mmCIF file of C-alpha atoms and ligand atoms in Angstrom:
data_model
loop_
_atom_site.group_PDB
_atom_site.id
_atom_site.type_symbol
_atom_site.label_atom_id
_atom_site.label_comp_id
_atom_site.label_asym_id
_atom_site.label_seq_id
_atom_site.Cartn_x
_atom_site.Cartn_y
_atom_site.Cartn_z
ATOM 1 C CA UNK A 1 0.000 0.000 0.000
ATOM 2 C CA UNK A 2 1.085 3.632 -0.799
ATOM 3 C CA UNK A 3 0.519 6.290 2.103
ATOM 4 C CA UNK A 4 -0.520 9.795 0.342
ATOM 5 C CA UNK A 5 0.498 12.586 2.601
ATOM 6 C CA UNK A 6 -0.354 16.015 1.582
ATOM 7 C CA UNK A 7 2.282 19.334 2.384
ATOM 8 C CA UNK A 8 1.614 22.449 1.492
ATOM 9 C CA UNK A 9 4.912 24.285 0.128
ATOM 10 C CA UNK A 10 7.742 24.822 -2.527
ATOM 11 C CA UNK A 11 8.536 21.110 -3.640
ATOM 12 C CA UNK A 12 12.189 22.185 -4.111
ATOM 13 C CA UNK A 13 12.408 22.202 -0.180
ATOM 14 C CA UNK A 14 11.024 18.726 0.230
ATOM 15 C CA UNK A 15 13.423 15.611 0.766
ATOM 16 C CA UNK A 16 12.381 12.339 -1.190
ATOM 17 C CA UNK A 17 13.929 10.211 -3.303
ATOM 18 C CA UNK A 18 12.430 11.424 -6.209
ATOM 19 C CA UNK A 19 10.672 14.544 -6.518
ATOM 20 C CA UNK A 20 9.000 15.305 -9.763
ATOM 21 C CA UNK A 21 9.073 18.259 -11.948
ATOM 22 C CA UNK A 22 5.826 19.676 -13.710
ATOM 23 C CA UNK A 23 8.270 19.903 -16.912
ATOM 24 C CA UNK A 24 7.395 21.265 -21.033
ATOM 25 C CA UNK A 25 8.136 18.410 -23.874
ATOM 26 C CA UNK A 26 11.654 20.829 -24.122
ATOM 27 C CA UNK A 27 12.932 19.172 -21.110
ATOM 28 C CA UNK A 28 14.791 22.802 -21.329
ATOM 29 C CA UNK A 29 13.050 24.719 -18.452
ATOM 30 C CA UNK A 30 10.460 26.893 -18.222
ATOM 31 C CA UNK A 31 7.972 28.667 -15.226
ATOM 32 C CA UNK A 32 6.980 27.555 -12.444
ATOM 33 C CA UNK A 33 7.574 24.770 -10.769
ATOM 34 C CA UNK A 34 10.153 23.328 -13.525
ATOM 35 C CA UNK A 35 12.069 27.105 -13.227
ATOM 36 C CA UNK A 36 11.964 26.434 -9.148
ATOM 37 C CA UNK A 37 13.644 23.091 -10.103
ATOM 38 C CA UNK A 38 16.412 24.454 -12.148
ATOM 39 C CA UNK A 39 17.132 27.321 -9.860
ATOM 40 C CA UNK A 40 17.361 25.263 -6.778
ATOM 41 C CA UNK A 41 18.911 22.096 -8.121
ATOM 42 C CA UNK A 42 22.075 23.829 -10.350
ATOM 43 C CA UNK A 43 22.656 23.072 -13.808
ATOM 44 C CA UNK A 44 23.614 19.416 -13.613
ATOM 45 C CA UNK A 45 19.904 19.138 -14.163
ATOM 46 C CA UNK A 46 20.045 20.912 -17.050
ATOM 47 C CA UNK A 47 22.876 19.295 -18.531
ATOM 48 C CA UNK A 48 20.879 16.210 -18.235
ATOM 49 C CA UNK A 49 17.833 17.104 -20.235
ATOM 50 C CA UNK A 50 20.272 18.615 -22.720
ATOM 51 C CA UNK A 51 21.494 15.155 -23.315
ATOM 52 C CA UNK A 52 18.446 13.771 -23.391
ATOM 53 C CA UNK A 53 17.084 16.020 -25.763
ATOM 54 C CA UNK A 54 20.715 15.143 -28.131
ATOM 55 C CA UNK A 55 19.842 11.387 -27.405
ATOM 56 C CA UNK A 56 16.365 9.906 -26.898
ATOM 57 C CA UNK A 57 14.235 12.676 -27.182
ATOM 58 C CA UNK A 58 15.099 14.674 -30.057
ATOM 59 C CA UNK A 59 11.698 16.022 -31.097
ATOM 60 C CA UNK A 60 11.113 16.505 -26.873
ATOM 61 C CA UNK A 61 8.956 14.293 -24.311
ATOM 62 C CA UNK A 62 5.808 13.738 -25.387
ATOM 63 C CA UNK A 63 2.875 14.273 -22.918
ATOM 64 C CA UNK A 64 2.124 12.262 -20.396
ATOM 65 C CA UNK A 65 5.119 10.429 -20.765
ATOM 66 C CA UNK A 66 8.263 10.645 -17.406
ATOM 67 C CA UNK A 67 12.412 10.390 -17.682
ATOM 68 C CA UNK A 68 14.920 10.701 -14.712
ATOM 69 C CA UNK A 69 17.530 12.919 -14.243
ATOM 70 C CA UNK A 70 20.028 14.074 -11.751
ATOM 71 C CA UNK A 71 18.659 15.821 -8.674
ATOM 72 C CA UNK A 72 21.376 18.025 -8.373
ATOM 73 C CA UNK A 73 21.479 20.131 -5.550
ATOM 74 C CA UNK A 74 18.148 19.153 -4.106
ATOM 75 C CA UNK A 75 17.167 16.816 -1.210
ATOM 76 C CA UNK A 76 16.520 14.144 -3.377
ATOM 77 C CA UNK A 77 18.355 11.716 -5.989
ATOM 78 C CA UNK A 78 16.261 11.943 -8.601
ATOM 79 C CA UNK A 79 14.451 14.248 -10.403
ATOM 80 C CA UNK A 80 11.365 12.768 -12.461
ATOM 81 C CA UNK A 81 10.698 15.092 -15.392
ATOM 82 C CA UNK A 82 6.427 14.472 -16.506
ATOM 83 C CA UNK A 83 4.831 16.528 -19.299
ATOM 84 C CA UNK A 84 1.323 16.870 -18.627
ATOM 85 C CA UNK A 85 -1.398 17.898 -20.592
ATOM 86 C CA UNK A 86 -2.695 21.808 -21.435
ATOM 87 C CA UNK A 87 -6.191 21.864 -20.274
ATOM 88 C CA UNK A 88 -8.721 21.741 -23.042
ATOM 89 C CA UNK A 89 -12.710 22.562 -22.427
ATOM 90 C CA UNK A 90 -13.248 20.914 -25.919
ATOM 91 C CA UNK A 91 -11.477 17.596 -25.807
ATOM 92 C CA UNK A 92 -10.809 15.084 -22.307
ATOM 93 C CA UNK A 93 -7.398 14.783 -22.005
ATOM 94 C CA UNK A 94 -8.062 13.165 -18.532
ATOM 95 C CA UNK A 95 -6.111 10.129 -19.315
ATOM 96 C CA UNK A 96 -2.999 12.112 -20.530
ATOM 97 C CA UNK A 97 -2.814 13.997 -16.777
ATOM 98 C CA UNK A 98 -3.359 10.048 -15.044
ATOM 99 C CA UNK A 99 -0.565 8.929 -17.535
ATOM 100 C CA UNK A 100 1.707 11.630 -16.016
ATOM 101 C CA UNK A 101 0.915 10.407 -12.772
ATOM 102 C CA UNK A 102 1.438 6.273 -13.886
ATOM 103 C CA UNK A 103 4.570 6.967 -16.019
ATOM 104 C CA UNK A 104 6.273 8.879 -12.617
ATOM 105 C CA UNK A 105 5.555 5.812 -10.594
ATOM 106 C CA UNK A 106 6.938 3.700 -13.125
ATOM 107 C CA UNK A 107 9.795 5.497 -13.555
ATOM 108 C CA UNK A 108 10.061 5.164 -9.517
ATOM 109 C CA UNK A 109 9.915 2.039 -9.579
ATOM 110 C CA UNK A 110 12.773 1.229 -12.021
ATOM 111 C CA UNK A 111 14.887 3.580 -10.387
ATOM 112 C CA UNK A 112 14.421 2.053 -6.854
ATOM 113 C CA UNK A 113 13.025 4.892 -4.986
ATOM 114 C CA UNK A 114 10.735 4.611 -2.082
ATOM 115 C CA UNK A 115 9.698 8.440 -1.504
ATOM 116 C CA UNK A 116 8.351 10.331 -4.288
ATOM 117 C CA UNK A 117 7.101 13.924 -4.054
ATOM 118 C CA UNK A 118 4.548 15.376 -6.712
ATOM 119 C CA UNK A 119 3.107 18.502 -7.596
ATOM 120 C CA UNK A 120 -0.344 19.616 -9.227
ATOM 121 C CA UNK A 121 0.826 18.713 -12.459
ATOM 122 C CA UNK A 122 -0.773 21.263 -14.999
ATOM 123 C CA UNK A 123 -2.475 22.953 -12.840
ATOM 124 C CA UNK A 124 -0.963 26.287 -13.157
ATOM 125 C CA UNK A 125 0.365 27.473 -17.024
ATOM 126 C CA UNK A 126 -1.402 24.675 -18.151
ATOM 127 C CA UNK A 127 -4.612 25.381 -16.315
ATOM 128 C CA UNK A 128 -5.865 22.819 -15.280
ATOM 129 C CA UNK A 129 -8.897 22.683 -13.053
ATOM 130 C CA UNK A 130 -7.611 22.280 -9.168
ATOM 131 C CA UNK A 131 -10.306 20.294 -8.406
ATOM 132 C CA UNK A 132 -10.562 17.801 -11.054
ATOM 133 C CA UNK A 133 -6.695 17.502 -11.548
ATOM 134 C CA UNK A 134 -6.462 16.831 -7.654
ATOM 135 C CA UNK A 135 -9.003 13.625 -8.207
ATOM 136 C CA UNK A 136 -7.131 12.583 -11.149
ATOM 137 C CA UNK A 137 -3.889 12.608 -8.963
ATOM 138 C CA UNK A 138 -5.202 11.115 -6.099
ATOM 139 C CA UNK A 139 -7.271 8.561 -7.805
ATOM 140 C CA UNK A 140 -4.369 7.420 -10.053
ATOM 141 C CA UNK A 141 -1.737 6.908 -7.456
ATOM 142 C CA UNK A 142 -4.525 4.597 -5.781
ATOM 143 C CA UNK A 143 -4.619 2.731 -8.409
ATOM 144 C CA UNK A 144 -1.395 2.275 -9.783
ATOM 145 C CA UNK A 145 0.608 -1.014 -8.346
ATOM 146 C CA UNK A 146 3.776 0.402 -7.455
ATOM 147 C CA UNK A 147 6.865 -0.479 -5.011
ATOM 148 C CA UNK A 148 6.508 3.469 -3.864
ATOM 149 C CA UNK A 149 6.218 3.613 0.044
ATOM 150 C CA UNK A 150 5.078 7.047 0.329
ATOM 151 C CA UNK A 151 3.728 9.518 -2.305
ATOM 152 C CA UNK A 152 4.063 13.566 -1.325
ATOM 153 C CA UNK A 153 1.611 15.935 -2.928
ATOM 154 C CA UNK A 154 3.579 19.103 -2.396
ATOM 155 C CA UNK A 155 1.045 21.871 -2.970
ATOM 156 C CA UNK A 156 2.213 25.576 -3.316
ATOM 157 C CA UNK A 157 -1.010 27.369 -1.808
ATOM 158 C CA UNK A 158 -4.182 26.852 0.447
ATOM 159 C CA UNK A 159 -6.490 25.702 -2.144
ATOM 160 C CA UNK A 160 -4.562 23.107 -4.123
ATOM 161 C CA UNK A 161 -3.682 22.268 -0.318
ATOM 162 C CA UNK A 162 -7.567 22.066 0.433
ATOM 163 C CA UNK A 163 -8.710 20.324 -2.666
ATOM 164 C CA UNK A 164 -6.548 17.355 -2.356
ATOM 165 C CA UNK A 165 -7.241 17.442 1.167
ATOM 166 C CA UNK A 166 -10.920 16.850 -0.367
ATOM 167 C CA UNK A 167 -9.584 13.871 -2.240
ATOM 168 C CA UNK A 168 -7.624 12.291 0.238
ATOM 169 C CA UNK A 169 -10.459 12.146 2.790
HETATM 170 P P1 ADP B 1 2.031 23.142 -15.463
HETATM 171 O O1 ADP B 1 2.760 23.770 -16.623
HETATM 172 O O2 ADP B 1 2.055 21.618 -15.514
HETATM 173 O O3 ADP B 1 0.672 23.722 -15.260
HETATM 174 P P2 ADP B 1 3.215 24.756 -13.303
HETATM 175 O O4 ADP B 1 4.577 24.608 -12.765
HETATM 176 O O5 ADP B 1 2.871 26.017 -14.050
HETATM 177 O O6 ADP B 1 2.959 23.448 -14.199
HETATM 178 O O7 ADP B 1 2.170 24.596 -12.121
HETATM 179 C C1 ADP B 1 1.806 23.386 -11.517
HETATM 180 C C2 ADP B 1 1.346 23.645 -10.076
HETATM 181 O O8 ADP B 1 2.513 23.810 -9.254
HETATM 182 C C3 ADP B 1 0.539 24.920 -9.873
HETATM 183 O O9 ADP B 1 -0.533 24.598 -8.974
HETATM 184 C C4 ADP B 1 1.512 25.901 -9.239
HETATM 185 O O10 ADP B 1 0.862 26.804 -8.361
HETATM 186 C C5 ADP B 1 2.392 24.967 -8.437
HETATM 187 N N1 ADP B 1 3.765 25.437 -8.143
HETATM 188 C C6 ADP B 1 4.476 26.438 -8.704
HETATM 189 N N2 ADP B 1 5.709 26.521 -8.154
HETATM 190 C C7 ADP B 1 5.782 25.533 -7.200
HETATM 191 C C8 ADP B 1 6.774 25.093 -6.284
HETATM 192 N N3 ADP B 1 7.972 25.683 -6.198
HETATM 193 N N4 ADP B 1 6.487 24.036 -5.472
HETATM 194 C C9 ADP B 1 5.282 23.419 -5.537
HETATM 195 N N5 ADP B 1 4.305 23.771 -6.389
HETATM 196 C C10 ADP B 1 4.539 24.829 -7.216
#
């Protein structure tokens, strides 16, 4: 069984084994919480997704999809780099935002780690409804098999805080 816990803060402060960035298919950095990671964690992270993008990922990581890097600098030993989905009113692209979600905790798993933090994925440039995106989390870590002890939502303000908090129960 995974144990969800629920913090509410910058996930560049938190100490896991992996924590996972809210990244763009450029794997080059952006806003957010993917600029947060690459200002806290030094440019070995960088470097990284550089040679990623020269190697496996020319054309970029598609949505929904997750690849490991270096955590630098941060608490942590991996970084977990997910693309999620832009929020669309005219098409459900539900199962791209779960897929985020799965693909991390695969890419846990193969890595080894135990403790992996998360944050809203797409729920800020990408605008993503809090509430719905918070059941999608929630409901997809409980239901993905996984050798992950303990999954971390690390949630930057009092209502992402809140609406998972409606999730978990
Ligand atoms: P996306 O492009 O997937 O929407 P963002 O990084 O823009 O990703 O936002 C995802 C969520 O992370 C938003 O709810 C945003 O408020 C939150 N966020 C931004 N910075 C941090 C941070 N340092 N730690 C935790 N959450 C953050």
């Amino acid at each position: 069984m995974t144990t969800i816990t629920l913090v509410q803060g910058d996930i560049t402060r938190q100490s896991a084994d992996a924590i996972v960035n809210a990244a763009n298919s450029s794997l080059l950095g952006g806003g957010g919480v993917d600029g947060a990671i690459h200002r806290r964690g030094g440019p070995a992270i960088l470097q990284e997704c550089r040679a990623l993008r020269a190697s496996r990922y020319g054309k970029g990581l598609p949505t929904g999809q997750a690849v490991a890097t270096t955590a630098g600098d941060l608490d942590a030993r991996w970084v977990i780099h997910t693309v999620g989905p832009v929020y669309s009113q005219s098409e459900d692209r539900s199962d791209l935002l779960a897929s985020c979600y799965r693909e991390s905790l695969k890419a846990a798993d193969e890595l080894g780690a135990r403790t992996v933090a998360f944050p809203a994925v797409s729920t800020g440039v990408y605008r993503w409804p809090m509430e719905d995106a918070a059941r999608i989390a929630v409901e997809t870590v409980r239901n993905t098999p996984t050798a992950v002890e303990e999954v971390c939502f690390v949630l930057f303000d009092e209502r992402a805080y809140d609406a998972f908090a409606r999730q978990v129960g």
